[in-house]
Coordinates of C-alpha atoms in Angstrom, one line a residue:
Chain B
M1 CA 3.5 24.3 4.3
I2 CA 1.1 21.8 5.9
D3 CA -2.0 23.3 7.2
V4 CA -4.7 21.1 8.9
E5 CA -7.8 22.5 10.3
H6 CA -10.5 20.7 12.2
L7 CA -9.9 17.4 10.4
S8 CA -12.1 14.5 11.3
K9 CA -12.3 11.1 9.9
R10 CA -15.3 8.7 11.0
Y11 CA -15.8 5.1 10.1
G12 CA -19.5 4.8 10.9
A13 CA -20.1 5.8 14.4
T14 CA -16.3 5.6 15.6
A15 CA -14.0 8.5 15.1
A16 CA -10.6 7.6 13.9
I17 CA -9.4 11.2 14.3
E18 CA -11.6 14.2 15.7
D19 CA -11.1 18.0 15.2
V20 CA -7.3 17.6 14.4
T21 CA -5.7 21.0 13.8
F22 CA -2.0 21.7 13.4
Q23 CA 0.4 23.4 11.1
V24 CA 3.9 22.8 9.9
A25 CA 6.1 25.6 8.7
P26 CA 8.3 25.2 5.8
G27 CA 11.6 23.4 6.6
E28 CA 10.2 22.1 9.8
I29 CA 10.2 18.6 11.1
L30 CA 7.0 17.7 12.9
G31 CA 6.8 14.6 15.0
F32 CA 3.5 13.1 15.3
L33 CA 3.5 11.1 18.5
G34 CA 0.9 8.8 19.8
P35 CA 0.1 5.2 20.9
N36 CA -0.9 2.6 18.4
G37 CA -4.4 3.3 17.1
A38 CA -4.3 6.9 18.1
G39 CA -5.1 8.1 14.4
K40 CA -1.5 8.7 13.3
T41 CA -1.8 6.6 10.1
T42 CA -5.2 8.0 9.4
T43 CA -3.8 11.5 9.5
M44 CA -1.1 10.7 7.4
R45 CA -3.2 8.9 4.7
I46 CA -5.5 12.0 4.6
L47 CA -2.5 14.3 4.1
A48 CA -1.2 12.1 1.3
G49 CA -4.7 12.3 -0.4
Y50 CA -5.1 8.5 0.0
L51 CA -8.2 8.8 2.3
P52 CA -10.8 11.4 2.3
A53 CA -11.6 13.4 5.5
S54 CA -15.1 13.3 6.8
A55 CA -14.9 17.0 7.9
G56 CA -12.3 19.8 8.0
T57 CA -9.6 20.6 5.5
A58 CA -5.9 19.7 5.0
R59 CA -3.7 21.7 2.8
V60 CA -0.3 20.9 1.5
A61 CA 1.7 23.7 0.0
G62 CA -1.7 25.7 -0.4
Y63 CA -3.5 22.8 -2.2
E64 CA -6.5 21.1 -0.7
V65 CA -5.5 17.4 -0.5
H66 CA -8.5 15.7 -1.7
E67 CA -9.9 18.3 -4.3
Q68 CA -6.6 19.3 -5.8
S69 CA -5.1 15.8 -5.3
M70 CA -3.0 15.9 -8.5
A71 CA -1.1 19.2 -7.3
V72 CA -0.6 17.8 -3.9
R73 CA 0.7 14.3 -5.3
Q74 CA 3.2 16.2 -7.3
R75 CA 4.7 17.8 -4.1
I76 CA 4.7 14.9 -1.6
G77 CA 6.9 11.9 -0.9
Y78 CA 4.9 9.5 1.2
L79 CA 6.1 6.4 3.2
P80 CA 3.1 4.4 4.1
E81 CA 2.8 2.2 7.2
N82 CA 3.8 -0.7 5.2
P83 CA 6.4 0.2 2.5
P84 CA 4.8 -0.1 -1.0
L85 CA 7.4 -2.4 -2.8
Y86 CA 7.3 -4.6 -5.8
P87 CA 9.3 -7.6 -4.7
E88 CA 10.3 -8.8 -8.1
M89 CA 12.1 -5.5 -9.0
T90 CA 15.6 -4.5 -8.1
V91 CA 16.1 -1.6 -5.8
A92 CA 17.5 0.6 -8.6
G93 CA 14.7 -0.6 -11.0
F94 CA 12.0 0.0 -8.3
L95 CA 13.4 3.6 -7.6
N96 CA 13.5 4.3 -11.4
F97 CA 9.9 3.2 -11.7
V98 CA 8.9 5.5 -8.7
A99 CA 10.8 8.4 -10.3
Q100 CA 9.1 7.9 -13.6
I101 CA 5.5 8.0 -12.1
K102 CA 6.5 10.9 -9.8
G103 CA 7.3 12.8 -13.1
V104 CA 11.2 13.2 -12.7
N105 CA 12.6 14.2 -16.1
A106 CA 14.6 11.4 -17.8
G107 CA 17.6 13.4 -17.8
D108 CA 17.6 14.0 -14.1
R109 CA 16.6 10.5 -13.0
P110 CA 20.0 8.6 -12.8
Q111 CA 21.2 11.4 -10.6
R112 CA 18.2 11.4 -8.3
I113 CA 18.1 7.7 -8.0
Q114 CA 21.8 7.6 -7.2
S115 CA 21.2 10.4 -4.5
A116 CA 18.4 8.5 -2.9
I117 CA 20.4 5.2 -2.9
D118 CA 23.4 7.0 -1.2
R119 CA 21.3 8.8 1.3
C120 CA 19.5 5.7 2.4
G121 CA 22.7 3.5 2.6
L122 CA 21.5 1.2 -0.2
T123 CA 24.6 1.2 -2.3
E124 CA 25.4 -2.4 -1.7
K125 CA 21.8 -3.5 -2.5
R126 CA 21.4 -1.4 -5.6
Q127 CA 21.0 -4.4 -7.9
S128 CA 19.3 -6.8 -5.3
L129 CA 15.9 -8.0 -5.7
I130 CA 13.6 -6.4 -3.2
R131 CA 12.2 -9.9 -2.5
K132 CA 15.5 -10.8 -1.1
L133 CA 16.0 -7.8 1.2
S134 CA 15.6 -7.9 5.0
K135 CA 12.9 -5.9 6.7
G136 CA 15.4 -3.1 7.6
Y137 CA 16.5 -2.7 4.0
R138 CA 12.9 -2.8 2.8
Q139 CA 12.1 0.0 5.1
R140 CA 15.1 2.0 3.8
V141 CA 13.9 1.3 0.1
G142 CA 10.6 2.7 1.3
I143 CA 12.2 5.8 2.6
A144 CA 14.2 6.2 -0.6
Q145 CA 11.0 6.1 -2.8
A146 CA 9.6 8.8 -0.7
I147 CA 12.6 11.1 -1.3
V148 CA 13.7 10.1 -4.8
H149 CA 11.8 12.8 -6.7
D150 CA 13.0 15.5 -4.1
P151 CA 9.5 16.5 -3.0
P152 CA 9.1 19.7 -1.0
V153 CA 6.8 17.8 1.5
I154 CA 7.8 14.4 3.0
I155 CA 5.3 12.4 4.9
L156 CA 6.8 9.3 6.8
D157 CA 4.6 6.9 8.6
E158 CA 6.7 5.1 11.2
P159 CA 10.0 5.5 9.3
T160 CA 12.2 3.5 11.8
V161 CA 10.1 0.5 12.3
G162 CA 11.9 -2.7 11.7
L163 CA 15.4 -1.2 11.7
D164 CA 18.3 -2.1 14.0
P165 CA 19.7 0.5 16.5
R166 CA 22.5 1.5 14.2
Q167 CA 20.1 2.0 11.2
I168 CA 17.7 3.9 13.4
I169 CA 20.5 6.4 14.2
E170 CA 21.3 6.6 10.4
V171 CA 17.6 7.2 9.5
R172 CA 17.3 9.7 12.1
N173 CA 20.3 11.6 10.7
L174 CA 19.0 11.4 7.3
I175 CA 15.8 12.9 8.4
K176 CA 17.4 15.7 10.1
Q177 CA 19.3 16.3 7.0
L178 CA 16.1 16.6 5.1
A179 CA 15.0 19.6 7.3
G180 CA 15.5 23.0 5.9
N181 CA 15.0 22.0 2.1
H182 CA 12.1 19.9 3.0
T183 CA 9.2 19.9 5.2
V184 CA 8.8 16.7 7.0
I185 CA 6.0 15.1 9.0
L186 CA 6.8 11.8 10.5
S187 CA 4.8 9.7 12.8
T188 CA 6.1 7.5 15.6
H189 CA 5.4 5.9 18.9
I190 CA 9.0 6.0 20.0
L191 CA 9.6 9.0 22.2
P192 CA 13.4 9.6 21.9
E193 CA 12.9 9.6 18.2
V194 CA 10.9 12.7 18.5
S195 CA 13.2 14.5 21.0
M196 CA 16.2 13.7 18.7
T197 CA 14.7 14.4 15.3
C198 CA 11.9 16.7 15.5
S199 CA 11.7 20.5 15.8
R200 CA 8.2 20.2 16.9
V201 CA 5.9 17.5 18.3
A202 CA 2.2 16.9 18.1
I203 CA 0.9 14.3 20.7
I204 CA -2.2 12.7 19.4
N205 CA -4.4 10.4 21.5
Q206 CA -7.7 8.7 20.6
G207 CA -7.9 10.8 17.6
R208 CA -7.4 14.2 19.2
I209 CA -4.3 16.4 19.4
V210 CA -3.6 16.7 23.0
A211 CA -0.5 19.0 22.8
T212 CA 1.7 20.7 20.2
N213 CA 5.1 22.3 21.1
T214 CA 8.9 21.8 20.9
P215 CA 10.0 18.7 22.7
D216 CA 11.9 20.7 25.4
S217 CA 9.2 23.1 26.3
L218 CA 6.5 20.4 26.3
T219 CA 8.5 18.5 28.8
H220 CA 9.0 21.7 30.8
Q221 CA 5.5 23.0 30.6
L222 CA 3.9 19.8 31.5
T223 CA 6.0 18.6 34.5
Q224 CA 7.4 22.0 35.4
G225 CA 10.8 20.5 36.0
S226 CA 11.2 17.6 38.5
G227 CA 10.1 15.8 41.5
Y228 CA 11.5 13.4 44.1
E229 CA 11.1 9.8 44.8
L230 CA 11.2 8.6 48.5
E231 CA 11.1 5.5 50.3
V232 CA 9.6 6.2 53.6
E233 CA 8.6 4.0 56.6
G234 CA 5.7 4.9 58.8
D235 CA 1.9 5.6 58.8
W236 CA 0.6 6.6 55.3
D237 CA -1.6 9.4 56.8
T238 CA 1.2 10.9 58.5
I239 CA 3.6 10.8 55.6
Q240 CA 1.0 12.4 53.3
R241 CA 0.1 15.2 55.9
S242 CA 3.6 16.1 56.6
L243 CA 4.7 16.2 52.9
Q244 CA 1.7 17.8 51.5
S245 CA 2.0 20.7 53.7
L246 CA 5.4 21.8 52.4
T247 CA 5.6 24.7 50.1
G248 CA 6.2 23.8 46.4
V249 CA 4.7 20.4 46.5
R250 CA 2.1 19.7 43.9
S251 CA 1.1 16.1 44.8
V252 CA 2.1 13.2 46.9
V253 CA 1.3 9.8 45.6
A254 CA 2.2 6.3 46.6
V255 CA 3.6 4.0 44.2
P256 CA 2.5 0.4 44.3
T257 CA 5.4 -1.7 45.3
D258 CA 6.1 -5.0 46.9
L259 CA 7.8 -3.3 50.0
P260 CA 6.8 -4.6 53.4
E261 CA 4.1 -3.2 55.4
H262 CA 4.4 0.5 56.4
H263 CA 7.1 0.9 53.9
Y264 CA 6.0 3.3 51.0
K265 CA 7.5 4.4 47.9
V266 CA 6.3 8.0 47.6
R267 CA 6.4 10.1 44.5
V268 CA 6.4 13.9 45.2
A269 CA 5.8 16.1 42.3
A270 CA 7.2 19.6 42.4
A271 CA 5.0 22.6 41.7
D272 CA 7.8 24.9 41.3
V273 CA 11.5 25.3 42.0
S274 CA 11.0 26.1 45.7
L275 CA 10.8 22.4 46.7
S276 CA 14.1 21.1 47.9
G277 CA 15.2 17.6 49.0
R278 CA 16.4 19.2 52.2
A279 CA 12.8 20.4 53.1
L280 CA 11.5 16.9 52.3
A281 CA 14.2 15.1 54.5
N282 CA 13.4 17.6 57.5
A283 CA 9.7 17.2 57.2
I284 CA 10.1 13.3 57.3
V285 CA 12.5 13.5 60.2
A286 CA 10.3 16.0 62.0
A287 CA 7.3 13.7 61.8
D288 CA 9.4 10.9 63.3
L289 CA 9.2 8.8 60.1
G290 CA 11.9 6.6 58.6
L291 CA 13.7 7.7 55.6
H292 CA 15.2 5.0 53.5
E293 CA 15.8 6.6 50.1
L294 CA 15.4 10.0 48.5
R295 CA 16.4 10.7 45.1
R296 CA 15.6 13.4 42.5
V297 CA 13.7 12.4 39.4
Q298 CA 13.8 14.3 36.2
A299 CA 10.5 14.1 34.2
S300 CA 11.2 12.9 30.7
L301 CA 9.1 13.2 27.6
E302 CA 8.1 9.7 28.1
E303 CA 6.3 10.7 31.4
V304 CA 4.6 13.6 29.6
F305 CA 3.3 11.4 26.9
L306 CA 2.0 9.0 29.3
Q307 CA 0.3 11.7 31.3
L308 CA -1.3 13.0 28.1
T309 CA -2.2 9.7 26.7
T310 CA -3.2 7.4 29.6
T311 CA -6.9 7.7 30.3
E312 CA -7.6 4.5 32.2
Q313 CA -7.1 4.4 35.9
P314 CA -3.7 3.1 36.7
L315 CA -3.3 0.3 39.3
E316 CA -4.6 1.7 42.5
P317 CA -2.0 2.2 45.2
T318 CA -2.4 0.0 48.3
E319 CA -3.5 3.0 50.4
P320 CA -5.8 5.8 49.5
T321 CA -4.0 8.8 48.1
N322 CA -4.8 12.3 47.6
S323 CA -4.1 12.0 44.0
G324 CA -6.6 14.1 42.0
S325 CA -8.6 13.2 38.9
P326 CA -6.7 11.2 36.2
A327 CA -4.8 13.2 33.7
N328 CA -7.4 14.7 31.2
H329 CA -6.9 15.4 27.6
G330 CA -7.2 19.1 28.1
A331 CA -4.1 19.2 30.2
A332 CA -1.9 20.5 27.5
A333 CA -2.0 24.1 28.8
Q334 CA -2.1 23.5 32.6
P335 CA 0.0 21.2 34.5
A336 CA -1.2 17.6 34.6
S337 CA -2.4 17.0 38.2
D338 CA -1.6 13.4 38.5
P339 CA 1.9 11.9 38.0
S340 CA 0.7 8.7 39.2
A341 CA -0.9 8.1 35.9
S342 CA 2.5 7.2 34.5
V343 CA 3.4 5.1 37.3
A344 CA 1.8 1.8 36.4
E345 CA 3.6 1.7 33.1
V346 CA 7.0 3.5 33.6
D347 CA 10.0 2.1 35.2
P348 CA 11.2 4.9 37.4
D349 CA 14.7 4.3 36.5
A350 CA 13.9 5.1 33.0
N351 CA 13.4 8.7 34.2
S352 CA 16.9 9.5 35.4
D353 CA 18.5 9.4 31.9
Q354 CA 17.3 9.1 28.4
P355 CA 16.6 5.6 27.4
S356 CA 18.2 4.7 24.1
S357 CA 14.9 3.5 22.6
G358 CA 11.9 3.5 24.8
A359 CA 9.0 2.0 23.0
I360 CA 5.5 2.6 24.4
G361 CA 2.2 1.0 23.6
Chain W
M1 CA 0.6 14.6 -23.5
Q2 CA 4.1 13.5 -23.1
T3 CA 3.9 12.9 -19.4
I4 CA 0.7 10.9 -20.0
L5 CA 2.6 8.6 -22.5
S6 CA 5.6 8.4 -20.3
N7 CA 3.4 7.4 -17.3
I8 CA 1.5 4.8 -19.3
L9 CA 4.9 3.5 -20.4
A10 CA 6.3 3.3 -17.0
I11 CA 3.4 1.3 -15.8
Y12 CA 3.5 -0.8 -19.0
R13 CA 7.2 -1.7 -18.5
K14 CA 6.7 -2.4 -14.8
E15 CA 3.7 -4.8 -15.4
L16 CA 5.6 -6.5 -18.3
Q17 CA 8.6 -7.0 -16.1
S18 CA 6.6 -8.4 -13.3
Y19 CA 5.1 -11.0 -15.6
F20 CA 8.5 -12.1 -17.0
A21 CA 9.6 -12.3 -13.4
S22 CA 6.7 -14.3 -12.2
P23 CA 6.7 -18.2 -12.0
L24 CA 3.0 -18.2 -12.2
A25 CA 3.0 -16.5 -15.6
Y26 CA 5.6 -19.1 -16.9
T27 CA 3.5 -21.8 -15.7
V28 CA 0.4 -20.5 -17.4
A29 CA 2.4 -20.0 -20.5
G30 CA 3.7 -23.6 -20.1
V31 CA 0.3 -25.0 -19.7
F32 CA -1.0 -23.0 -22.5
W33 CA 1.7 -24.2 -24.8
L34 CA 1.2 -27.8 -23.8
I35 CA -2.5 -27.8 -24.2
A36 CA -2.3 -25.8 -27.5
G37 CA 0.3 -28.2 -28.9
I38 CA -1.8 -31.2 -28.2
F39 CA -4.9 -29.6 -30.0
F40 CA -2.6 -28.6 -32.8
A41 CA -1.2 -32.2 -33.2
G42 CA -4.7 -33.7 -32.6
I43 CA -6.3 -31.5 -35.2
L44 CA -3.6 -32.3 -37.9
F45 CA -2.5 -35.7 -37.2
G46 CA -5.0 -37.4 -34.9
E47 CA -7.1 -40.4 -35.9
Q48 CA -10.0 -38.1 -36.7
G49 CA -7.5 -35.4 -37.8
L50 CA -7.5 -33.4 -40.9
I51 CA -4.7 -35.0 -42.8
G52 CA -6.3 -38.6 -42.1
Q53 CA -9.7 -37.4 -43.2
A54 CA -8.4 -35.8 -46.3
A55 CA -6.4 -38.9 -47.1
S56 CA -9.3 -41.3 -46.6
S57 CA -11.6 -39.1 -48.8
D58 CA -8.9 -39.1 -51.4
L59 CA -8.8 -42.9 -51.2
R60 CA -12.6 -43.3 -51.4
A61 CA -12.8 -41.0 -54.4
Q62 CA -10.2 -43.2 -56.2
Q63 CA -11.9 -46.5 -55.3
F64 CA -15.3 -45.4 -56.4
G65 CA -14.0 -43.4 -59.5
F66 CA -15.1 -39.8 -58.8
S67 CA -13.2 -36.7 -58.5
P68 CA -12.1 -36.1 -54.9
F69 CA -14.3 -33.7 -52.8
P70 CA -12.3 -30.4 -52.5
I71 CA -11.3 -29.6 -49.0
D72 CA -9.8 -26.2 -48.2
M73 CA -7.3 -27.5 -45.7
P74 CA -5.6 -24.4 -44.5
Y75 CA -9.0 -22.7 -44.0
T76 CA -10.4 -25.8 -42.1
F77 CA -7.4 -26.1 -39.9
L78 CA -7.6 -22.4 -39.1
Q79 CA -11.2 -22.8 -38.0
F80 CA -10.6 -25.8 -35.8
F81 CA -7.4 -24.6 -34.2
L82 CA -8.3 -21.1 -33.5
G83 CA -11.9 -22.2 -32.4
T84 CA -10.2 -24.4 -29.8
L85 CA -7.6 -21.7 -28.8
G86 CA -10.5 -19.4 -28.2
S87 CA -12.1 -21.9 -25.7
L88 CA -8.6 -22.5 -24.2
V89 CA -8.0 -18.9 -23.4
L90 CA -11.2 -18.6 -21.5
F91 CA -9.4 -20.7 -18.8
I92 CA -6.0 -19.2 -19.2
L93 CA -6.7 -15.4 -19.3
P94 CA -8.6 -15.0 -16.0
V95 CA -5.3 -16.3 -14.3
L96 CA -3.2 -13.6 -16.0
S97 CA -5.5 -10.8 -15.3
M98 CA -6.4 -11.8 -11.6
G99 CA -3.4 -10.2 -10.1
L100 CA -3.5 -6.9 -11.9
Y101 CA -5.1 -4.8 -9.1
A102 CA -5.7 -7.4 -6.5
E103 CA -2.0 -8.0 -5.9
E104 CA -1.3 -4.2 -5.7
R105 CA -4.1 -4.0 -3.2
K106 CA -2.8 -6.9 -1.2
R107 CA 0.8 -5.6 -1.2
G108 CA -0.2 -2.1 -0.4
T109 CA 1.4 -0.7 -3.6
L110 CA -1.9 0.7 -4.6
E111 CA -1.1 3.3 -1.9
L112 CA 1.9 4.2 -3.9
L113 CA 0.1 4.6 -7.2
A114 CA -2.8 6.4 -5.5
T115 CA -0.6 9.1 -4.0
S116 CA 1.5 9.5 -7.1
P117 CA 0.7 12.1 -9.7
I118 CA -0.6 9.6 -12.1
T119 CA -4.2 9.2 -13.1
N120 CA -6.2 5.9 -12.7
W121 CA -6.7 5.8 -16.5
M122 CA -3.0 5.8 -17.2
V123 CA -2.4 3.0 -14.8
A124 CA -5.3 0.9 -16.2
I125 CA -4.2 1.5 -19.7
G126 CA -0.5 0.7 -18.9
K127 CA -1.6 -2.5 -17.0
L128 CA -3.8 -3.8 -19.9
L129 CA -1.1 -3.0 -22.6
G130 CA 1.3 -4.9 -20.4
V131 CA -0.8 -8.1 -20.0
V132 CA -1.9 -8.1 -23.6
T133 CA 1.7 -8.0 -24.6
F134 CA 2.6 -10.9 -22.4
F135 CA -0.3 -12.8 -24.0
M136 CA 1.0 -12.0 -27.5
T137 CA 4.5 -13.3 -26.5
M138 CA 2.6 -16.6 -25.4
L139 CA 1.1 -16.8 -28.9
L140 CA 4.5 -16.4 -30.6
P141 CA 5.7 -20.1 -30.5
L142 CA 2.2 -21.2 -31.8
L143 CA 2.6 -18.8 -34.8
I144 CA 5.8 -20.7 -35.7
Y145 CA 3.9 -24.0 -35.8
E146 CA 1.3 -22.4 -37.9
A147 CA 3.8 -20.8 -40.3
I148 CA 5.3 -24.4 -40.8
V149 CA 2.0 -25.9 -41.6
F150 CA 0.7 -23.2 -43.8
N151 CA 3.8 -23.1 -45.8
A152 CA 3.3 -26.7 -46.6
S153 CA -0.4 -26.5 -47.4
N154 CA -2.2 -27.2 -50.6
P155 CA -4.1 -25.2 -51.6
P156 CA -2.1 -22.2 -50.5
F157 CA -3.4 -20.3 -47.6
N158 CA -5.1 -16.9 -47.8
F159 CA -2.9 -14.5 -45.8
T160 CA -5.7 -12.1 -45.0
T161 CA -8.0 -14.8 -43.6
V162 CA -5.2 -15.9 -41.3
L163 CA -4.5 -12.3 -40.3
V164 CA -8.1 -11.6 -39.6
A165 CA -8.5 -14.8 -37.6
H166 CA -5.4 -14.0 -35.3
L167 CA -6.7 -10.4 -34.9
G168 CA -9.9 -12.0 -33.7
L169 CA -8.0 -13.9 -31.1
L170 CA -6.2 -10.9 -29.9
L171 CA -9.3 -8.9 -29.6
L172 CA -11.0 -11.5 -27.8
A173 CA -8.0 -11.9 -25.5
A174 CA -7.8 -8.1 -24.8
A175 CA -11.5 -7.9 -24.2
I176 CA -11.3 -10.8 -21.6
L177 CA -8.1 -9.3 -19.9
S178 CA -9.8 -5.8 -19.8
L179 CA -12.9 -7.2 -18.0
G180 CA -10.7 -9.3 -15.9
M181 CA -8.7 -6.2 -14.9
F182 CA -11.9 -4.7 -13.6
V183 CA -12.9 -7.7 -11.6
S184 CA -9.4 -7.7 -10.1
S185 CA -9.8 -4.0 -9.2
L186 CA -12.7 -5.0 -7.0
T187 CA -11.1 -7.3 -4.6
D188 CA -7.6 -8.0 -2.9
S189 CA -7.9 -11.7 -3.4
T190 CA -6.5 -12.9 -6.7
I191 CA -8.4 -16.2 -6.3
L192 CA -11.7 -14.5 -6.2
A193 CA -10.7 -12.2 -9.0
A194 CA -9.9 -15.4 -11.2
I195 CA -13.2 -17.2 -10.4
F196 CA -15.4 -14.1 -10.9
T197 CA -13.6 -13.2 -14.1
F198 CA -14.1 -16.8 -15.3
A199 CA -17.8 -16.8 -14.4
L200 CA -18.2 -13.3 -16.1
I201 CA -16.6 -14.3 -19.4
L202 CA -18.2 -17.7 -19.5
L203 CA -21.5 -15.9 -19.3
L204 CA -20.5 -13.5 -22.2
W205 CA -19.1 -16.3 -24.2
G206 CA -22.4 -18.1 -24.5
I207 CA -24.7 -15.4 -24.0
D208 CA -26.3 -15.9 -27.3
L209 CA -27.6 -19.2 -26.2
V210 CA -29.3 -17.6 -23.2
A211 CA -30.5 -14.9 -25.5
K212 CA -32.3 -17.4 -27.8
S213 CA -34.4 -18.5 -24.9
V214 CA -35.2 -14.9 -23.8
G215 CA -36.5 -14.1 -27.3
G216 CA -37.7 -10.7 -28.5
V217 CA -35.8 -7.4 -28.8
M218 CA -34.2 -8.0 -25.5
G219 CA -33.0 -11.4 -26.6
K220 CA -31.5 -9.9 -29.9
A221 CA -29.7 -7.3 -28.1
L222 CA -28.2 -9.8 -25.6
G223 CA -27.2 -12.0 -28.4
H224 CA -25.0 -9.3 -29.9
L225 CA -23.0 -9.3 -26.7
S226 CA -21.8 -12.9 -27.3
L227 CA -18.1 -13.1 -27.4
L228 CA -18.3 -16.6 -29.2
K229 CA -20.5 -15.3 -31.9
H230 CA -18.2 -12.4 -32.9
Y231 CA -15.2 -14.3 -32.4
T232 CA -16.3 -17.0 -34.8
N233 CA -17.1 -14.3 -37.3
L234 CA -13.5 -13.1 -37.2
V235 CA -12.1 -16.6 -37.2
Q236 CA -13.9 -17.3 -40.3
G237 CA -12.3 -14.4 -41.9
V238 CA -15.3 -12.1 -41.8
L239 CA -14.0 -8.8 -40.9
D240 CA -17.3 -7.4 -39.6
V241 CA -17.3 -4.0 -38.3
S242 CA -19.8 -4.9 -35.6
S243 CA -17.6 -7.3 -34.2
L244 CA -14.6 -5.0 -34.0
V245 CA -16.9 -2.4 -32.4
L246 CA -18.1 -5.1 -29.8
F247 CA -14.5 -6.1 -28.8
A248 CA -13.4 -2.5 -28.7
S249 CA -16.4 -1.7 -26.5
Y250 CA -15.5 -4.5 -24.1
I251 CA -12.0 -3.3 -23.9
I252 CA -12.9 0.3 -23.3
L253 CA -15.6 -0.7 -20.8
G254 CA -13.1 -2.7 -18.9
V255 CA -10.6 0.1 -18.7
F256 CA -13.3 2.7 -17.8
L257 CA -14.7 0.5 -15.0
T258 CA -11.3 -0.2 -13.7
A259 CA -10.5 3.5 -13.4
Q260 CA -13.9 4.2 -11.9
S261 CA -13.6 1.6 -9.4
I262 CA -10.1 2.7 -8.2
E263 CA -11.3 6.4 -8.1
A264 CA -14.3 5.3 -6.1
L265 CA -11.8 3.7 -3.7
R266 CA -10.4 7.1 -3.1
F267 CA -13.8 8.3 -1.7
Q268 CA -15.1 5.3 0.1
R269 CA -12.0 3.7 1.4
T270 CA -12.2 2.5 5.0

């Protein structure tokens, strides 16, 4: 339904997006995930025909977005980054206007408007002036204008920005309902949003797609399950040597902490399922080190995201580590080598269960 | 065809509605009515007003025993009043047209229009019709004053002349608004749009004065572009085809340039 090939957009010398390629199948919800400034909005605008691409093609329902702009415009609903609203209009009046310019028949209009109002929870605000609405309601009117003409393709740029937690859940449910009948592409920098609503996720960073997959397999593929976090007392070289030699260990990294000297918080990433907590404990005891804490950490999508999108060197651990090169962009296919990339920015506690709304960037 | 009309109508309604909901538009209308009212009263009843002049000329004629010099009161009034209204709208209209596109650009609603199945032409035509309609409603109260005056006039007024003069005012306004709309499409600052529109129409207003100093064919050609010259023609009741063509050209040019400048944005947008 949406077919993007080698899409690039340059502003002078700087590239907003570079060689972006992805497909969205009919009825699918694709989440476009990336930190701020990664090129999400640029991609959305090109898809909606608002911006021309510098190179590459983007097709919506088989029509090229720039050359066959009118055909594409008839088939899309688009929520820009800032909801396009006329403050002096009422909610119903505005939706009526949008339905008119989107070409909804006069006969179908009342029913389409009613349906959009119901679905976006705007019934009470039907006759309110948009000027007087709160940010959350404005965002909902923005979503309503994107779906009022029942378009086959819906493009939503950050649909849950400015909403309170309850509204976020409502909007996510709304988006899930849209799947099947509609093809949806939504951008976000909120990770749980993607795992909750999207059937597929594309991670974009610095203008490039670094991974495309289902949220689950992306997590699995990139972290291969789990790892352990330990607090160990002793000499760093000894700790590293004794843990690194175990089978199933991918990397051993010291996490910077404010622990006293010779106490280390150690992150052990598992290369496969053969690594067990028991083996780790045994190795530490055998090396005559002090084990203060050992717990299993489940890698979250959040960590994957940071691995893929963090390029700058994180805070250096106090002691030298064996950590390999920083996570690179090509890491989509092979396991990322350096979990420490995420360490500087992620609270380890957030890994144990899914945070309700973990915003990044 | 039907969708084209319904799209234009949708934009027209939206535009008109936004004027009637805008405090700025009411302020502009209020100022316009106040100043127009002052002119109206001044022209008729002021010390140098028409009624006073006519009375004194009658009096002098009686004193010196010759028949009074005939004054076509309604016609003279029409000349003065619509002449001053013509100058007044130069200041008023840029304020009405400044927000037509600049506001859409600032609010980001142009992104909605630009991604809807509606051409730039339809948007521009709908917007122009909307603002011209608002200006016409601004003229309505003045028409009531005029109707009262013309009904009481002696000699009776010539309906066609009055009609042509008002057609002139309407065409002048539409031409200015159309060019103002184009200027507004170039920027997202309403203030800049108003200032540049004012500068542009002031230039076009008096371009025949500039043209005289230029001289030659060039000067002659420039002279024909003058808004004032052609407006004066119509106000005098001269239904000159060249004047109608000139105003129509300005209106179409404004709409055309607006559609092109918005289309250009689609290719160059950064």
